Amino acid sequence: MLEVKGELFKGRREVLRDSYIPSRLPHREHQIHQVAEVLAPALRGDLPSNLLIFGKIGTGKTAVVAQVRRDIERRAEVSEHIQFIYINCGNIDTPYSLLQMAGNTFAAKESDRIPTGWSLDRVQAGMRRLMDTKARTVILVLDEIDRLVVRSGDGVLYTLSQINTELANARLVIVGISNDLKFTNNLDARVRSRLNEEKILFPPYDALQLQDILRERAKEAFRDGVVDPGVIERCAAYAALEHGDARRALALLRLGAEMAERDHAKRITPDHIVKAKNRLEQDVIIDCCRTLPTHCKILLYAILQAYERRRTGVLTGDVYEGYAKLAQKLGLQPLHARSVSNHLSDLEALGLIRATIVSRGRGGRTREIIVDVPIAETLPALEEDPLLAPLGRPRNRGQLLLTNFDNPARTTPY
Ligand SMILES: Nc1ncnc2c1ncn2[C@@H]1O[C@H](COP(=O)(O)OP(=O)(O)OP(=O)(O)O)[C@@H](O)[C@H]1O
Ligand SMILES: [Mg+2]
């Protein structure tokens, strides 16, 4: 069917990327309608209610709001008096930068802009002034609003939610998006009731819905006939198991296609999706290891070393010893047994290791530790920590011990 080797994509890879907003969002028609209805008064020059949108990750919250925005902005007659501002609160550090960013959207010229270095009060006043230069409805979308509250409290939301009492011409509506259903519990009661005027919940997608979403994207992204039967179903099934996350489903399809390309395959097969899933899981594990506290990293390092050497479970006594040696080698005071034991529990809770009780004849019972991470990838990730860097060594021997994630039963021995 395909003459040229490896040509799976039609040429538009970004179609499968997160940032791409498709023209249709299957199974979100109802939510699009709901959001549009809440914002509709703005089209008539009236003030809409504030709106909070809740839903787990990858349930289309950001995409739906972007689509409604696009639909509203397309109507030429409103572009004059409706202004959207989109801020992802995950990307801003302080209330200061939020207000500065919002205010500067209205700055007609460079000299109007709010500079860095003003007091917070002055930035607030500056933002109000810039916004109020014209009669308009400002729709401020605060995506991942829960992260703003965690980081900086609800002070800035208090300011924003009562700003209309201080504006003469403009009006502000807040659309907050959150994947934490409980984040409003941490808000001041007044802020909560002001933000919560309207609330929309986005349910997770089920496997069949994810299939529809993927099929539409695949049609746009791939050439005809390159997606084998079962590929879409597998991506959807994996993602449905993990809270119905469309982002995850798309990532599986995108990575699966990359795996197929790497194999110089002419078609994407369900096996490529299995590989993609394993790769994604592995990436999560390795990222998790990178964020551990230093002593926890040393402990995991000791476990991995011992496990690599013996290829069987490691007894806790040996782990303590190995850890203490490594810590000393790095010039650090080893932690006491109790703290080490707590760190072991943390590693277990994170799913990086598993500990089972084994009975050792008369010696009583002890815990045996089994590793649940790919050793050859995890050791270098731990060595990225400058404190652990001296432990680094040539890794050609370790490569042979790489857990074969495609088929754990065939982990290569040396
Ligand atoms: N119904 C849908 N149809 C097509 N694509 C969708 C649909 N829902 C979500 N997507 C796609 O899935 C990805 C994740 O969606 P989105 O970013 O909107 O999720 P979210 O609910 O905002 O997640 P988070 O809480 O993690 O921010 C995006 O690439 C989006 O385009
Ligand atoms: Mg989002």
Short mmCIF file of C-alpha atoms and ligand atoms in Angstrom, two decimals:
data_model
loop_
_atom_site.label_atom_id
_atom_site.label_comp_id
_atom_site.label_asym_id
_atom_site.label_seq_id
_atom_site.Cartn_x
_atom_site.Cartn_y
_atom_site.Cartn_z
CA MET A 1 0.00 0.00 0.00
CA LEU A 2 2.79 2.39 0.90
CA GLU A 3 5.62 2.74 -1.55
CA VAL A 4 7.91 4.85 0.59
CA LYS A 5 9.28 3.15 3.64
CA GLY A 6 8.38 4.69 6.99
CA GLU A 7 5.88 7.25 5.74
CA LEU A 8 3.09 7.01 8.21
CA PHE A 9 2.19 10.63 8.71
CA LYS A 10 0.38 12.75 6.19
CA GLY A 11 2.83 15.46 7.14
CA ARG A 12 0.99 17.07 10.03
CA ARG A 13 2.50 15.57 13.12
CA GLU A 14 1.32 18.36 15.36
CA VAL A 15 -2.21 17.04 14.94
CA LEU A 16 -1.38 14.50 17.67
CA ARG A 17 0.31 17.04 19.92
CA ASP A 18 -1.28 18.40 23.06
CA SER A 19 -1.29 21.98 21.87
CA TYR A 20 -3.37 21.21 18.79
CA ILE A 21 -7.05 22.02 19.17
CA PRO A 22 -9.08 19.93 16.73
CA SER A 23 -12.05 21.57 15.05
CA ARG A 24 -14.40 19.04 16.61
CA LEU A 25 -14.34 17.67 20.14
CA PRO A 26 -16.40 14.47 20.11
CA HIS A 27 -18.35 13.75 23.31
CA ARG A 28 -17.93 17.27 24.59
CA GLU A 29 -20.81 18.83 22.68
CA HIS A 30 -22.83 19.11 25.86
CA GLN A 31 -20.03 20.78 27.83
CA ILE A 32 -19.29 23.18 24.97
CA HIS A 33 -22.93 24.13 24.97
CA GLN A 34 -22.96 24.59 28.74
CA VAL A 35 -19.88 26.82 28.77
CA ALA A 36 -21.18 28.84 25.82
CA GLU A 37 -24.49 29.31 27.57
CA VAL A 38 -22.87 30.64 30.73
CA LEU A 39 -20.83 33.13 28.69
CA ALA A 40 -23.67 34.04 26.30
CA PRO A 41 -24.82 37.16 28.22
CA ALA A 42 -21.50 38.74 27.20
CA LEU A 43 -22.66 38.65 23.58
CA ARG A 44 -25.58 40.89 24.49
CA GLY A 45 -23.40 43.20 26.51
CA ASP A 46 -24.54 41.74 29.85
CA LEU A 47 -22.33 40.35 32.57
CA PRO A 48 -22.07 36.53 32.67
CA SER A 49 -21.70 34.63 35.94
CA ASN A 50 -18.31 33.49 37.09
CA LEU A 51 -17.73 29.86 36.22
CA LEU A 52 -15.74 27.00 37.66
CA ILE A 53 -14.95 23.95 35.54
CA PHE A 54 -13.89 20.75 37.21
CA GLY A 55 -12.70 17.45 35.79
CA LYS A 56 -9.86 14.97 36.00
CA ILE A 57 -6.77 15.36 33.85
CA GLY A 58 -7.21 15.02 30.12
CA THR A 59 -10.99 15.37 30.16
CA GLY A 60 -10.98 18.20 27.64
CA LYS A 61 -11.44 21.20 29.96
CA THR A 62 -8.77 23.37 28.38
CA ALA A 63 -9.76 22.29 24.87
CA VAL A 64 -13.44 23.03 25.41
CA VAL A 65 -12.79 26.50 26.78
CA ALA A 66 -10.41 27.21 23.88
CA GLN A 67 -13.06 26.12 21.42
CA VAL A 68 -15.77 28.27 22.99
CA ARG A 69 -13.38 31.18 22.95
CA ARG A 70 -12.67 30.61 19.28
CA ASP A 71 -16.38 30.47 18.48
CA ILE A 72 -17.07 33.70 20.35
CA GLU A 73 -14.13 35.53 18.85
CA ARG A 74 -15.18 34.52 15.36
CA ARG A 75 -18.26 36.67 15.67
CA ALA A 76 -16.96 39.92 14.34
CA GLU A 77 -19.65 41.99 16.03
CA VAL A 78 -18.39 41.01 19.50
CA SER A 79 -14.66 41.31 19.00
CA GLU A 80 -14.86 44.96 19.99
CA HIS A 81 -16.42 44.51 23.38
CA ILE A 82 -15.39 41.03 24.54
CA GLN A 83 -11.80 40.37 25.48
CA PHE A 84 -10.51 36.95 26.51
CA ILE A 85 -7.40 36.56 28.64
CA TYR A 86 -6.05 33.06 29.11
CA ILE A 87 -3.55 32.45 31.90
CA ASN A 88 -2.23 29.05 32.86
CA CYS A 89 -1.61 29.41 36.58
CA GLY A 90 0.85 26.52 36.43
CA ASN A 91 3.20 28.82 34.53
CA ILE A 92 3.07 31.88 36.73
CA ASP A 93 4.80 32.20 40.06
CA THR A 94 3.12 35.02 41.90
CA PRO A 95 -0.08 37.07 42.14
CA TYR A 96 2.11 39.93 40.96
CA SER A 97 2.88 38.30 37.64
CA LEU A 98 -0.76 37.28 37.19
CA LEU A 99 -2.03 40.83 37.63
CA GLN A 100 0.82 42.23 35.56
CA MET A 101 0.16 39.80 32.74
CA ALA A 102 -3.59 40.44 32.79
CA GLY A 103 -3.11 44.21 32.89
CA ASN A 104 -0.57 44.29 30.09
CA THR A 105 -3.02 42.60 27.73
CA PHE A 106 -4.72 45.99 27.53
CA ALA A 107 -1.60 48.11 27.17
CA ALA A 108 -1.92 49.89 23.84
CA LYS A 109 1.69 51.00 23.81
CA GLU A 110 4.95 50.09 25.46
CA SER A 111 4.84 52.99 27.91
CA ASP A 112 1.46 51.82 29.23
CA ARG A 113 2.81 48.47 30.34
CA ILE A 114 3.10 47.56 34.02
CA PRO A 115 6.79 47.08 34.71
CA THR A 116 8.38 44.68 37.15
CA GLY A 117 9.26 46.20 40.50
CA TRP A 118 6.08 48.00 41.50
CA SER A 119 4.33 47.25 44.78
CA LEU A 120 1.47 44.76 44.58
CA ASP A 121 -1.06 47.51 45.34
CA ARG A 122 0.27 49.60 42.52
CA VAL A 123 0.10 46.69 40.08
CA GLN A 124 -3.51 46.09 41.11
CA ALA A 125 -4.41 49.71 40.53
CA GLY A 126 -2.48 49.71 37.25
CA MET A 127 -4.30 46.64 36.01
CA ARG A 128 -7.68 48.12 36.92
CA ARG A 129 -6.88 51.32 35.11
CA LEU A 130 -5.73 49.55 31.94
CA MET A 131 -8.78 47.27 31.93
CA ASP A 132 -11.19 50.14 32.52
CA THR A 133 -10.10 52.30 29.60
CA LYS A 134 -13.06 50.96 27.60
CA ALA A 135 -16.51 49.49 28.11
CA ARG A 136 -15.96 45.77 27.59
CA THR A 137 -16.47 42.36 29.11
CA VAL A 138 -13.20 40.75 30.07
CA ILE A 139 -13.33 36.95 30.30
CA LEU A 140 -10.36 35.91 32.38
CA VAL A 141 -9.66 32.18 32.06
CA LEU A 142 -7.53 30.94 34.95
CA ASP A 143 -6.49 27.44 33.97
CA GLU A 144 -5.15 25.20 36.74
CA ILE A 145 -6.49 27.74 39.23
CA ASP A 146 -5.95 25.24 42.07
CA ARG A 147 -2.20 25.56 41.62
CA LEU A 148 -2.42 29.31 42.06
CA VAL A 149 -4.24 28.82 45.37
CA VAL A 150 -1.77 26.18 46.58
CA ARG A 151 1.16 28.40 45.74
CA SER A 152 -0.06 31.84 46.72
CA GLY A 153 -3.33 31.53 48.63
CA ASP A 154 -6.57 33.15 47.56
CA GLY A 155 -5.67 36.83 48.00
CA VAL A 156 -5.45 37.56 44.31
CA LEU A 157 -8.74 35.77 43.66
CA TYR A 158 -10.32 37.95 46.32
CA THR A 159 -9.07 41.05 44.52
CA LEU A 160 -10.21 39.82 41.12
CA SER A 161 -13.60 38.57 42.26
CA GLN A 162 -14.62 41.94 43.65
CA ILE A 163 -12.98 44.12 41.04
CA ASN A 164 -16.27 44.91 39.30
CA THR A 165 -17.27 47.14 42.20
CA GLU A 166 -14.30 49.34 41.36
CA LEU A 167 -14.61 49.43 37.58
CA ALA A 168 -16.57 52.17 35.83
CA ASN A 169 -16.55 50.87 32.23
CA ALA A 170 -15.27 47.32 32.02
CA ARG A 171 -16.62 44.16 33.63
CA LEU A 172 -14.67 41.08 34.59
CA VAL A 173 -15.82 37.44 34.51
CA ILE A 174 -13.63 34.69 35.90
CA VAL A 175 -13.59 31.21 34.39
CA GLY A 176 -11.56 28.93 36.66
CA ILE A 177 -10.44 25.47 35.53
CA SER A 178 -9.28 22.86 38.01
CA ASN A 179 -8.73 19.13 38.22
CA ASP A 180 -8.95 19.23 42.00
CA LEU A 181 -12.60 19.06 42.97
CA LYS A 182 -11.86 20.08 46.51
CA PHE A 183 -9.75 23.14 45.90
CA THR A 184 -12.59 25.51 46.78
CA ASN A 185 -12.51 24.15 50.34
CA ASN A 186 -9.35 26.17 50.84
CA LEU A 187 -10.91 29.42 49.71
CA ASP A 188 -12.24 32.21 51.84
CA ALA A 189 -16.05 31.78 51.97
CA ARG A 190 -16.69 35.03 50.07
CA VAL A 191 -14.26 34.15 47.31
CA ARG A 192 -15.76 30.68 47.08
CA SER A 193 -19.30 31.87 46.65
CA ARG A 194 -18.30 34.53 44.09
CA LEU A 195 -16.32 32.11 41.93
CA ASN A 196 -18.82 29.33 42.27
CA GLU A 197 -21.75 31.09 40.64
CA GLU A 198 -21.81 28.44 37.95
CA LYS A 199 -20.13 25.07 38.03
CA ILE A 200 -19.62 22.47 35.30
CA LEU A 201 -18.22 19.02 35.83
CA PHE A 202 -16.39 17.15 33.06
CA PRO A 203 -16.74 13.37 33.42
CA PRO A 204 -13.85 11.11 32.37
CA TYR A 205 -14.07 9.55 28.92
CA ASP A 206 -14.83 5.86 28.65
CA ALA A 207 -12.99 3.57 26.26
CA LEU A 208 -15.53 3.93 23.44
CA GLN A 209 -15.49 7.70 23.64
CA LEU A 210 -11.70 7.70 23.57
CA GLN A 211 -11.84 5.55 20.46
CA ASP A 212 -13.97 8.16 18.69
CA ILE A 213 -11.57 10.92 19.73
CA LEU A 214 -8.55 8.95 18.55
CA ARG A 215 -10.16 7.91 15.28
CA GLU A 216 -10.79 11.51 14.29
CA ARG A 217 -7.24 12.51 15.12
CA ALA A 218 -5.78 9.49 13.38
CA LYS A 219 -7.73 10.35 10.24
CA GLU A 220 -6.17 13.79 10.24
CA ALA A 221 -2.67 12.68 11.15
CA PHE A 222 -1.97 9.45 9.26
CA ARG A 223 -2.10 8.28 5.70
CA ASP A 224 -4.89 5.88 4.83
CA GLY A 225 -4.40 2.27 5.85
CA VAL A 226 -1.35 2.68 8.10
CA VAL A 227 -3.21 2.15 11.39
CA ASP A 228 -3.81 -1.55 11.95
CA PRO A 229 -7.07 -2.80 13.44
CA GLY A 230 -6.80 -2.92 17.21
CA VAL A 231 -4.41 0.04 17.53
CA ILE A 232 -7.02 2.65 18.41
CA GLU A 233 -8.83 0.20 20.66
CA ARG A 234 -5.66 -0.55 22.59
CA CYS A 235 -4.73 3.10 23.12
CA ALA A 236 -8.26 3.79 24.30
CA ALA A 237 -8.35 0.80 26.62
CA TYR A 238 -5.06 1.72 28.31
CA ALA A 239 -6.10 5.34 28.75
CA ALA A 240 -9.57 4.41 29.99
CA LEU A 241 -7.95 2.33 32.72
CA GLU A 242 -6.10 5.45 33.81
CA HIS A 243 -9.00 7.80 34.53
CA GLY A 244 -10.17 8.25 30.93
CA ASP A 245 -7.43 10.70 30.05
CA ALA A 246 -7.55 11.78 26.38
CA ARG A 247 -4.05 13.26 26.61
CA ARG A 248 -2.71 9.88 27.62
CA ALA A 249 -4.57 8.17 24.78
CA LEU A 250 -3.13 10.61 22.24
CA ALA A 251 0.36 10.26 23.69
CA LEU A 252 0.14 6.50 23.27
CA LEU A 253 -0.90 6.85 19.65
CA ARG A 254 1.81 9.43 18.93
CA LEU A 255 4.55 7.42 20.61
CA GLY A 256 3.27 4.21 19.03
CA ALA A 257 3.67 5.85 15.62
CA GLU A 258 7.20 6.89 16.54
CA MET A 259 8.00 3.33 17.59
CA ALA A 260 6.68 2.10 14.23
CA GLU A 261 8.83 4.64 12.41
CA ARG A 262 11.87 3.57 14.35
CA ASP A 263 11.18 -0.03 13.30
CA HIS A 264 10.82 1.19 9.67
CA ALA A 265 7.41 -0.44 9.79
CA LYS A 266 4.88 0.36 7.13
CA ARG A 267 2.01 0.24 9.56
CA ILE A 268 1.35 0.93 13.22
CA THR A 269 0.43 -2.30 15.00
CA PRO A 270 -1.02 -3.00 18.46
CA ASP A 271 2.47 -4.16 19.48
CA HIS A 272 3.81 -0.67 18.88
CA ILE A 273 1.21 0.63 21.30
CA VAL A 274 2.32 -1.88 23.94
CA LYS A 275 5.87 -0.62 23.49
CA ALA A 276 4.69 2.96 23.72
CA LYS A 277 2.88 2.22 26.96
CA ASN A 278 5.96 0.61 28.47
CA ARG A 279 8.06 3.56 27.42
CA LEU A 280 5.65 6.07 28.96
CA GLU A 281 5.58 4.13 32.21
CA GLN A 282 9.34 3.95 32.26
CA ASP A 283 9.61 7.71 31.73
CA VAL A 284 7.30 8.31 34.67
CA ILE A 285 9.38 6.02 36.89
CA ILE A 286 12.62 7.70 35.95
CA ASP A 287 11.20 11.20 36.47
CA CYS A 288 10.00 10.07 39.87
CA CYS A 289 13.50 8.84 40.81
CA ARG A 290 14.97 12.22 39.82
CA THR A 291 12.83 14.00 42.40
CA LEU A 292 13.71 11.87 45.43
CA PRO A 293 15.56 13.41 48.40
CA THR A 294 19.31 12.74 48.31
CA HIS A 295 19.48 10.03 50.97
CA CYS A 296 16.54 8.29 49.40
CA LYS A 297 18.41 8.31 46.09
CA ILE A 298 21.49 6.82 47.74
CA LEU A 299 19.34 4.15 49.32
CA LEU A 300 17.72 3.28 46.00
CA TYR A 301 21.14 3.28 44.39
CA ALA A 302 22.38 0.78 46.97
CA ILE A 303 19.37 -1.44 46.34
CA LEU A 304 19.83 -1.30 42.58
CA GLN A 305 23.53 -2.13 42.89
CA ALA A 306 22.89 -5.11 45.13
CA TYR A 307 20.04 -6.28 42.95
CA GLU A 308 22.14 -5.91 39.84
CA ARG A 309 24.90 -7.98 41.38
CA ARG A 310 22.71 -10.81 42.61
CA ARG A 311 19.65 -10.66 40.43
CA THR A 312 17.52 -11.80 43.34
CA GLY A 313 15.71 -10.03 46.13
CA VAL A 314 17.96 -8.12 48.54
CA LEU A 315 17.62 -8.47 52.30
CA THR A 316 17.08 -5.29 54.27
CA GLY A 317 20.23 -5.86 56.36
CA ASP A 318 22.34 -5.86 53.21
CA VAL A 319 20.55 -2.77 52.00
CA TYR A 320 21.40 -0.83 55.16
CA GLU A 321 25.01 -1.86 54.86
CA GLY A 322 25.23 -0.98 51.18
CA TYR A 323 23.55 2.36 51.80
CA ALA A 324 25.85 3.27 54.68
CA LYS A 325 28.93 2.46 52.61
CA LEU A 326 27.77 4.58 49.71
CA ALA A 327 26.85 7.50 51.97
CA GLN A 328 30.31 7.39 53.57
CA LYS A 329 31.96 7.18 50.19
CA LEU A 330 30.15 10.37 49.27
CA GLY A 331 31.31 12.02 52.51
CA LEU A 332 27.83 12.03 54.05
CA GLN A 333 26.77 10.91 57.50
CA PRO A 334 24.52 7.85 57.00
CA LEU A 335 21.01 8.18 58.42
CA HIS A 336 19.87 6.05 61.35
CA ALA A 337 18.19 2.73 60.69
CA ARG A 338 14.77 4.13 61.51
CA SER A 339 15.04 6.94 58.93
CA VAL A 340 16.34 4.47 56.38
CA SER A 341 13.36 2.29 57.11
CA ASN A 342 11.04 5.27 56.53
CA HIS A 343 12.74 5.95 53.22
CA LEU A 344 12.25 2.31 52.28
CA SER A 345 8.55 2.69 52.96
CA ASP A 346 8.50 5.81 50.78
CA LEU A 347 10.18 3.97 47.92
CA GLU A 348 7.66 1.20 48.28
CA ALA A 349 4.73 3.61 48.36
CA LEU A 350 6.01 5.13 45.12
CA GLY A 351 6.01 1.68 43.55
CA LEU A 352 9.77 1.73 42.89
CA ILE A 353 10.47 -1.31 45.06
CA ARG A 354 8.47 -4.08 46.65
CA ALA A 355 9.26 -5.56 50.03
CA THR A 356 8.07 -8.99 51.05
CA ILE A 357 8.49 -10.68 54.40
CA VAL A 358 10.62 -13.80 54.16
CA SER A 359 11.27 -16.27 56.87
CA ARG A 360 14.89 -17.20 57.40
CA GLY A 361 14.67 -20.39 59.43
CA ARG A 362 15.83 -19.84 62.98
CA GLY A 363 17.05 -16.36 62.15
CA GLY A 364 13.46 -15.17 62.21
CA ARG A 365 11.84 -13.06 59.59
CA THR A 366 13.26 -10.28 57.51
CA ARG A 367 12.23 -8.23 54.53
CA GLU A 368 13.38 -8.94 51.05
CA ILE A 369 13.39 -6.15 48.52
CA ILE A 370 12.61 -6.52 44.85
CA VAL A 371 13.25 -3.79 42.35
CA ASP A 372 10.45 -2.50 40.14
CA VAL A 373 12.42 -0.05 37.99
CA PRO A 374 14.56 -0.53 34.87
CA ILE A 375 18.04 -0.65 36.41
CA ALA A 376 20.10 0.44 33.43
CA GLU A 377 18.03 3.60 32.98
CA THR A 378 17.51 4.42 36.63
CA LEU A 379 21.14 4.32 37.80
CA PRO A 380 22.24 7.07 35.38
CA ALA A 381 19.15 9.12 36.29
CA LEU A 382 20.22 8.97 39.96
CA GLU A 383 23.79 9.87 39.03
CA GLU A 384 22.48 13.10 37.50
CA ASP A 385 22.29 14.40 41.07
CA PRO A 386 25.66 16.16 41.52
CA LEU A 387 25.95 14.65 45.01
CA LEU A 388 25.71 11.13 43.59
CA ALA A 389 27.77 11.78 40.49
CA PRO A 390 30.97 10.27 41.98
CA LEU A 391 29.19 6.90 42.04
CA GLY A 392 28.92 6.90 38.25
CA ARG A 393 30.84 4.27 36.32
CA PRO A 394 30.99 2.82 32.82
CA ARG A 395 27.71 1.17 32.16
CA ASN A 396 28.32 -1.43 29.49
CA ARG A 397 27.96 -4.33 31.88
CA GLY A 398 24.78 -2.92 33.38
CA GLN A 399 23.23 -2.64 29.94
CA LEU A 400 22.93 -6.40 29.82
CA LEU A 401 20.79 -6.32 32.89
CA LEU A 402 18.26 -3.97 31.46
CA THR A 403 14.84 -5.23 32.38
CA ASN A 404 13.19 -6.20 29.17
CA PHE A 405 10.02 -4.18 29.65
CA ASP A 406 8.53 -5.56 26.48
CA ASN A 407 8.80 -8.99 27.94
CA PRO A 408 9.92 -9.05 31.56
CA ALA A 409 10.27 -12.81 31.46
CA ARG A 410 13.12 -12.37 29.01
CA THR A 411 15.23 -9.96 31.02
CA THR A 412 18.69 -10.46 29.63
CA PRO A 413 21.07 -12.24 31.98
CA TYR A 414 24.83 -11.79 31.71
N1 LIG B 1 -13.37 15.41 23.08
C1 LIG B 1 -12.14 15.54 22.58
N2 LIG B 1 -11.92 15.42 21.27
C2 LIG B 1 -10.68 15.54 20.75
N3 LIG B 1 -9.60 15.78 21.48
C3 LIG B 1 -9.75 15.91 22.80
C4 LIG B 1 -11.03 15.81 23.42
N4 LIG B 1 -10.86 15.96 24.75
C5 LIG B 1 -9.56 16.17 24.95
N5 LIG B 1 -8.88 16.14 23.80
C6 LIG B 1 -7.46 16.30 23.62
O1 LIG B 1 -6.82 15.67 24.70
C7 LIG B 1 -5.77 16.46 25.22
C8 LIG B 1 -6.06 16.82 26.65
O2 LIG B 1 -7.20 17.65 26.72
P1 LIG B 1 -7.22 18.97 27.62
O3 LIG B 1 -5.88 19.60 27.62
O4 LIG B 1 -8.35 19.81 27.21
O5 LIG B 1 -7.51 18.29 29.02
P2 LIG B 1 -7.70 18.99 30.44
O6 LIG B 1 -9.01 18.52 30.97
O7 LIG B 1 -7.49 20.45 30.31
O8 LIG B 1 -6.55 18.29 31.26
P3 LIG B 1 -5.66 18.90 32.48
O9 LIG B 1 -6.52 18.89 33.69
O10 LIG B 1 -4.55 17.94 32.60
O11 LIG B 1 -5.22 20.28 32.06
C9 LIG B 1 -5.67 17.66 24.31
O12 LIG B 1 -4.71 17.39 23.32
C10 LIG B 1 -7.05 17.76 23.69
O13 LIG B 1 -6.98 18.32 22.41
MG MG B 2 -5.97 21.68 30.99
#
